[in-house]
CSV table of C-alpha atoms in Angstrom, one decimal:
chain,number,residue,atom,x,y,z
A,95,LEU,CA,10.0,-10.2,16.3
A,96,ILE,CA,7.9,-9.8,19.1
A,97,ASP,CA,6.9,-12.8,20.0
A,98,ALA,CA,8.1,-15.9,18.0
A,99,GLY,CA,4.6,-18.3,19.2
A,100,LYS,CA,3.7,-21.2,21.1
A,101,GLY,CA,3.9,-24.6,20.3
A,102,ALA,CA,5.8,-26.3,16.9
A,103,LYS,CA,8.1,-23.5,15.1
A,104,GLU,CA,8.7,-23.8,11.6
A,105,PRO,CA,10.8,-20.9,9.6
A,106,LEU,CA,8.7,-18.7,7.3
A,107,ARG,CA,10.3,-18.7,3.7
A,108,PHE,CA,8.4,-18.2,0.1
A,109,ARG,CA,9.1,-21.1,-2.3
A,110,PRO,CA,8.3,-19.5,-5.5
A,111,LYS,CA,9.5,-21.5,-8.7
A,112,LYS,CA,11.2,-19.8,-12.1
A,113,GLY,CA,8.4,-19.2,-14.3
A,114,GLN,CA,5.1,-19.8,-12.2
A,115,THR,CA,2.9,-16.8,-12.9
A,116,GLU,CA,-0.2,-15.0,-10.6
A,117,HIS,CA,-3.1,-12.5,-11.8
A,118,LEU,CA,-4.0,-10.0,-8.9
A,119,GLU,CA,-7.4,-8.0,-8.3
A,120,LEU,CA,-6.5,-4.6,-6.3
A,121,VAL,CA,-9.4,-2.9,-5.7
A,122,MET,CA,-9.1,0.8,-3.3
A,123,ASP,CA,-11.7,3.1,-2.3
A,124,MET,CA,-10.7,6.2,-0.8
A,125,THR,CA,-13.1,8.4,1.3
A,126,MET,CA,-12.0,11.9,2.0
A,127,GLN,CA,-13.8,15.0,4.3
A,128,MET,CA,-12.3,18.6,4.5
A,129,SER,CA,-12.6,21.3,6.6
A,130,MET,CA,-11.6,25.1,6.3
A,131,ALA,CA,-11.5,27.7,8.9
A,132,GLY,CA,-13.8,26.2,10.4
A,133,MET,CA,-16.4,25.0,7.5
A,134,SER,CA,-17.0,21.5,6.8
A,135,ALA,CA,-17.8,19.9,3.8
A,136,PRO,CA,-20.0,16.4,3.5
A,137,GLU,CA,-17.5,13.4,3.4
A,138,ILE,CA,-17.4,11.8,0.1
A,139,THR,CA,-16.0,8.4,-1.5
A,140,SER,CA,-14.5,10.5,-4.9
A,141,HIS,CA,-14.1,6.5,-6.8
A,142,ARG,CA,-13.2,2.8,-6.7
A,143,THR,CA,-10.1,1.9,-8.5
A,144,LYS,CA,-10.1,-1.5,-9.4
A,145,MET,CA,-6.4,-3.3,-11.0
A,146,LEU,CA,-5.4,-6.1,-12.4
A,147,MET,CA,-2.4,-7.2,-12.0
A,148,LYS,CA,-0.1,-10.2,-13.9
A,149,ILE,CA,2.8,-11.5,-11.9
A,150,GLU,CA,5.8,-13.9,-13.3
A,151,VAL,CA,9.3,-14.8,-11.5
A,152,THR,CA,11.7,-14.8,-14.0
A,153,ASP,CA,14.3,-15.6,-11.8
A,154,ILE,CA,15.5,-17.5,-8.6
A,155,LYS,CA,18.9,-16.7,-6.4
A,156,PRO,CA,20.4,-18.5,-3.6
A,157,ASN,CA,18.7,-16.5,-1.3
A,158,SER,CA,16.4,-13.9,-3.4
A,159,PHE,CA,13.7,-14.3,-6.3
A,160,ARG,CA,13.0,-11.9,-9.1
A,161,ALA,CA,9.6,-10.8,-10.6
A,162,GLN,CA,8.5,-8.7,-13.6
A,163,PHE,CA,4.5,-7.4,-13.4
A,164,SER,CA,2.0,-5.7,-15.0
A,165,TYR,CA,-1.0,-3.4,-14.9
A,166,THR,CA,-3.1,-5.7,-17.3
A,167,LYS,CA,-6.0,-3.2,-16.5
A,168,ILE,CA,-7.4,-0.4,-14.6
A,169,GLU,CA,-10.6,0.5,-13.9
A,170,VAL,CA,-12.1,3.8,-12.6
A,171,ILE,CA,-15.8,3.2,-11.2
A,172,ALA,CA,-18.5,5.5,-10.2
A,173,LEU,CA,-20.0,4.3,-6.5
A,174,PRO,CA,-23.3,5.8,-5.4
A,175,SER,CA,-21.4,8.4,-3.2
A,176,SER,CA,-19.3,9.8,-5.6
A,177,PRO,CA,-19.5,13.3,-6.7
A,178,PRO,CA,-20.9,13.7,-9.9
A,179,GLY,CA,-18.9,13.2,-13.0
A,180,MET,CA,-15.9,12.8,-11.3
A,181,ALA,CA,-15.2,9.0,-12.4
A,182,GLU,CA,-15.7,9.8,-15.7
A,183,GLN,CA,-13.0,13.0,-15.8
A,184,LEU,CA,-10.3,10.1,-13.7
A,185,LYS,CA,-11.1,7.3,-16.6
A,186,PRO,CA,-9.2,9.5,-19.1
A,187,ALA,CA,-6.0,10.0,-16.5
A,188,LEU,CA,-5.8,7.4,-15.6
A,189,GLN,CA,-5.8,5.2,-19.3
A,190,PRO,CA,-1.7,5.4,-19.5
A,191,LEU,CA,-1.3,3.6,-16.9
A,192,THR,CA,-2.8,0.3,-18.3
A,193,GLY,CA,0.0,-1.7,-19.1
A,194,MET,CA,2.4,-0.1,-17.3
A,195,LYS,CA,5.6,-3.0,-16.3
A,196,GLY,CA,7.8,-2.9,-12.9
A,197,TRP,CA,10.1,-5.9,-11.4
A,198,MET,CA,11.2,-6.3,-7.8
A,199,GLU,CA,14.0,-8.6,-6.1
A,200,VAL,CA,12.4,-10.4,-2.9
A,201,GLY,CA,14.5,-12.2,-0.6
A,202,PHE,CA,13.1,-15.5,0.6
A,203,ASP,CA,12.1,-14.2,4.3
A,204,GLY,CA,9.9,-11.6,1.8
A,205,ARG,CA,11.7,-8.4,2.5
A,206,LEU,CA,11.1,-6.4,-0.6
A,207,ARG,CA,15.2,-5.5,-1.5
A,208,LYS,CA,14.8,-3.3,-4.8
A,209,GLY,CA,12.3,-2.8,-7.6
A,210,GLU,CA,10.7,-0.4,-10.2
A,211,ILE,CA,8.2,0.8,-12.2
A,212,SER,CA,8.7,2.2,-15.3
A,213,VAL,CA,7.4,5.4,-16.4
A,214,PRO,CA,4.9,6.1,-19.4
A,215,PRO,CA,5.9,9.6,-20.6
A,216,GLY,CA,3.6,12.5,-20.3
A,217,LEU,CA,1.1,11.8,-17.0
A,218,ASP,CA,-0.6,14.1,-15.3
A,219,ASN,CA,-0.8,14.9,-12.3
A,220,THR,CA,-3.3,13.0,-11.1
A,221,ALA,CA,-1.7,9.5,-12.9
A,222,SER,CA,1.7,11.2,-11.4
A,223,GLN,CA,-0.1,10.7,-7.9
A,224,THR,CA,-1.5,7.4,-8.6
A,225,LEU,CA,1.9,6.2,-9.9
A,226,GLU,CA,3.4,7.1,-6.6
A,227,SER,CA,1.1,5.7,-4.8
A,228,LEU,CA,1.4,2.3,-6.6
A,229,LYS,CA,5.2,2.4,-6.0
A,230,LYS,CA,4.9,2.9,-2.7
A,231,ARG,CA,2.5,-0.5,-2.4
A,232,LEU,CA,4.8,-2.7,-3.9
A,233,SER,CA,5.9,-3.8,-0.2
A,234,GLN,CA,2.7,-4.8,0.4
A,235,LEU,CA,2.6,-7.7,-2.5
A,236,THR,CA,4.7,-9.3,-0.1
A,237,VAL,CA,4.9,-9.8,3.7
A,238,PRO,CA,8.4,-10.0,5.3
A,239,PHE,CA,8.8,-12.5,7.8
A,240,PRO,CA,10.7,-12.8,10.8
A,241,GLN,CA,14.5,-14.3,10.6
A,242,LYS,CA,13.3,-17.1,13.2
A,243,SER,CA,11.3,-20.0,13.8
A,244,VAL,CA,7.7,-18.9,14.6
A,245,GLY,CA,4.4,-20.5,15.6
A,246,LYS,CA,0.9,-20.3,16.4
A,247,GLY,CA,0.7,-16.6,17.9
A,248,ALA,CA,4.2,-15.2,17.0
A,249,GLN,CA,3.8,-11.0,16.6
A,250,TRP,CA,6.7,-9.4,14.3
A,251,LYS,CA,6.5,-5.8,13.5
A,252,VAL,CA,8.6,-3.7,10.5
A,253,THR,CA,9.2,-0.7,10.0
A,254,SER,CA,9.4,1.5,6.4
A,255,THR,CA,9.6,5.2,5.9
A,256,LEU,CA,7.3,6.7,2.8
A,257,GLU,CA,6.1,10.1,2.1
A,258,MET,CA,1.7,10.8,1.7
A,259,SER,CA,0.7,14.3,0.7
A,260,GLY,CA,4.1,15.6,1.1
A,261,LEU,CA,4.6,14.4,4.3
A,262,PRO,CA,7.3,12.2,5.8
A,263,ILE,CA,6.0,8.9,7.4
A,264,GLU,CA,6.8,6.2,9.6
A,265,ASN,CA,5.3,3.0,8.9
A,266,GLN,CA,4.9,0.3,11.4
A,267,ILE,CA,2.7,-2.8,10.3
A,268,HIS,CA,2.5,-5.5,13.1
A,269,TYR,CA,2.2,-9.4,12.6
A,270,THR,CA,0.2,-11.8,14.2
A,271,LEU,CA,1.0,-15.7,12.8
A,272,LEU,CA,-2.8,-16.8,13.7
A,273,SER,CA,-2.5,-20.2,12.0
A,274,ARG,CA,-0.6,-22.2,9.8
A,275,LYS,CA,-1.6,-25.5,7.5
A,276,GLY,CA,1.5,-26.4,5.6
A,277,ASN,CA,2.0,-23.4,3.2
A,278,LYS,CA,-1.0,-21.6,4.1
A,279,LEU,CA,-0.9,-19.1,6.5
A,280,GLN,CA,-3.6,-16.8,7.8
A,281,MET,CA,-2.3,-13.3,9.8
A,282,LYS,CA,-4.2,-10.6,11.6
A,283,VAL,CA,-2.8,-7.3,11.0
A,284,LYS,CA,-2.4,-3.4,12.2
A,285,LEU,CA,-1.3,0.0,10.9
A,286,GLN,CA,0.0,2.7,13.0
A,287,GLN,CA,2.0,5.7,11.6
A,288,ARG,CA,3.0,8.8,12.7
A,289,ALA,CA,4.9,11.8,10.8
A,290,THR,CA,8.3,12.5,10.8
A,291,SER,CA,8.5,16.5,9.6
A,292,LYS,CA,5.8,19.2,10.8
A,293,THR,CA,7.0,20.9,7.1
A,294,LEU,CA,4.6,19.4,3.7
A,295,ASN,CA,6.0,19.5,1.2
A,296,LEU,CA,3.5,20.1,-0.8
A,297,PRO,CA,4.2,20.6,-4.4
A,298,GLN,CA,0.8,21.8,-5.8
A,299,LEU,CA,1.2,25.1,-3.4
A,300,PRO,CA,1.8,28.4,-4.9
A,301,PRO,CA,5.4,30.2,-4.5
A,302,GLY,CA,5.1,32.1,-1.1
A,303,THR,CA,2.7,29.8,-0.1
A,304,THR,CA,3.8,27.4,3.2
A,305,ALA,CA,2.4,24.4,5.1
A,306,GLU,CA,2.9,23.2,9.2
A,307,LEU,CA,1.6,20.6,10.0
A,308,ASN,CA,-0.3,20.7,13.8
A,309,GLN,CA,-1.4,16.9,14.4
A,310,PHE,CA,-1.6,13.6,11.9
A,311,ASP,CA,-2.9,10.4,13.0
A,312,SER,CA,-3.3,7.3,11.0
A,313,ALA,CA,-4.0,3.7,12.3
A,314,GLY,CA,-5.6,0.8,10.2
A,315,SER,CA,-6.1,-2.7,10.8
A,316,GLY,CA,-7.1,-6.2,8.4
A,317,ASN,CA,-5.9,-9.5,7.7
A,318,VAL,CA,-4.1,-11.5,4.9
A,319,MET,CA,-4.4,-15.8,3.4
A,320,HIS,CA,-0.8,-16.1,1.8
A,321,ASP,CA,0.4,-19.4,0.2
A,322,LEU,CA,3.9,-19.8,1.2
A,323,SER,CA,4.5,-21.3,-3.0
A,324,ARG,CA,2.9,-17.6,-4.2
A,325,LEU,CA,4.0,-14.5,-4.2
A,326,ALA,CA,1.2,-12.2,-3.3
A,327,PRO,CA,-1.1,-12.6,-0.8
A,328,SER,CA,-3.7,-14.8,-1.9
A,329,GLN,CA,-6.1,-12.4,0.1
A,330,SER,CA,-5.6,-9.4,2.3
A,331,THR,CA,-8.1,-6.3,3.4
A,332,MET,CA,-6.9,-3.4,4.9
A,333,LYS,CA,-8.9,-0.6,6.5
A,334,SER,CA,-7.3,2.4,7.4
A,335,SER,CA,-8.2,6.5,8.3
A,336,SER,CA,-5.9,9.1,8.7
A,337,ASN,CA,-6.5,12.8,10.2
A,338,ILE,CA,-4.6,15.6,9.1
A,339,ASP,CA,-4.3,19.5,10.9
A,340,THR,CA,-2.7,21.7,9.3
A,341,ASN,CA,-1.8,25.7,8.7
A,342,ILE,CA,-1.9,26.8,5.5
A,343,THR,CA,0.1,30.2,5.1
A,344,ALA,CA,0.6,32.9,2.2
A,345,LYS,CA,1.0,36.7,2.2
A,346,GLY,CA,1.3,36.8,5.8
A,347,LYS,CA,-2.5,34.8,6.9
A,348,SER,CA,-2.9,31.8,8.2
A,349,GLN,CA,-5.7,29.0,7.5
A,350,ASN,CA,-6.7,25.9,9.2
A,351,LEU,CA,-7.0,23.1,6.9
A,352,LYS,CA,-8.6,19.1,8.4
A,353,MET,CA,-8.8,16.6,6.3
A,354,LYS,CA,-10.2,13.1,7.3
A,355,MET,CA,-9.4,10.4,4.9
A,356,GLY,CA,-10.0,6.4,4.8
A,357,LEU,CA,-8.8,4.0,2.7
A,358,ASN,CA,-10.4,0.4,2.2
A,359,LEU,CA,-7.6,-1.9,0.5
A,360,THR,CA,-8.4,-5.4,-1.1
A,361,ILE,CA,-5.7,-7.4,-2.9
A,362,GLN,CA,-7.3,-10.8,-4.3
A,363,GLY,CA,-5.5,-13.5,-6.3
A,364,LEU,CA,-6.9,-14.8,-9.2
């Protein structure tokens, strides 16, 4: 907790009921631009991934609740700026993820205590990367709240660790409570990320090839509308960008690789 805010203060706690069911739509657009040895390629929006998700609260405990979820539909959609044929190539790779199930246990304060996604057999590299991304975004389905009571303008920060493209990252999300009307909250979100190591663990690199980080910066911002009677946000938007500068060394020769990535993520309750 950074600032408890002004005016009347109340605790922020989820109030789900056993058996309640929610449906969500998650939409992700990713842009990418690369340059190697000083030669740059134009920025592309690879594709749009749209997922429908069902969540059901299965158990209520004294300080937490358990929910099971499934991805009922996963679509890969070509955009005007997508490379020709890319979306069509990805569709069969991501199809095995449709129907994928998992569970999570969440405290009434919004902290994800534990969770798991079942892994379908025979996934290729593309589907496996998408699965890892979904696992990392489980915590984004809920908002961790401060332990103390807060009022309008309250600010708090949540720190976690994750791995992105083989790079260990410290993830910091800064929340500001813009308004509260009963159970309905409106929050502003800011994201900051920093690398905790200069060594990248990239499984796709050939044997004997190493990658070392020169520079990494990543930031984003968005808004969240949440109802405390629901598990997932009623509406959430996040736009982020990352810049990665690395040296790839193989057989004694080194090449500089720069990547600029952008992600637009929208979560909408249905």
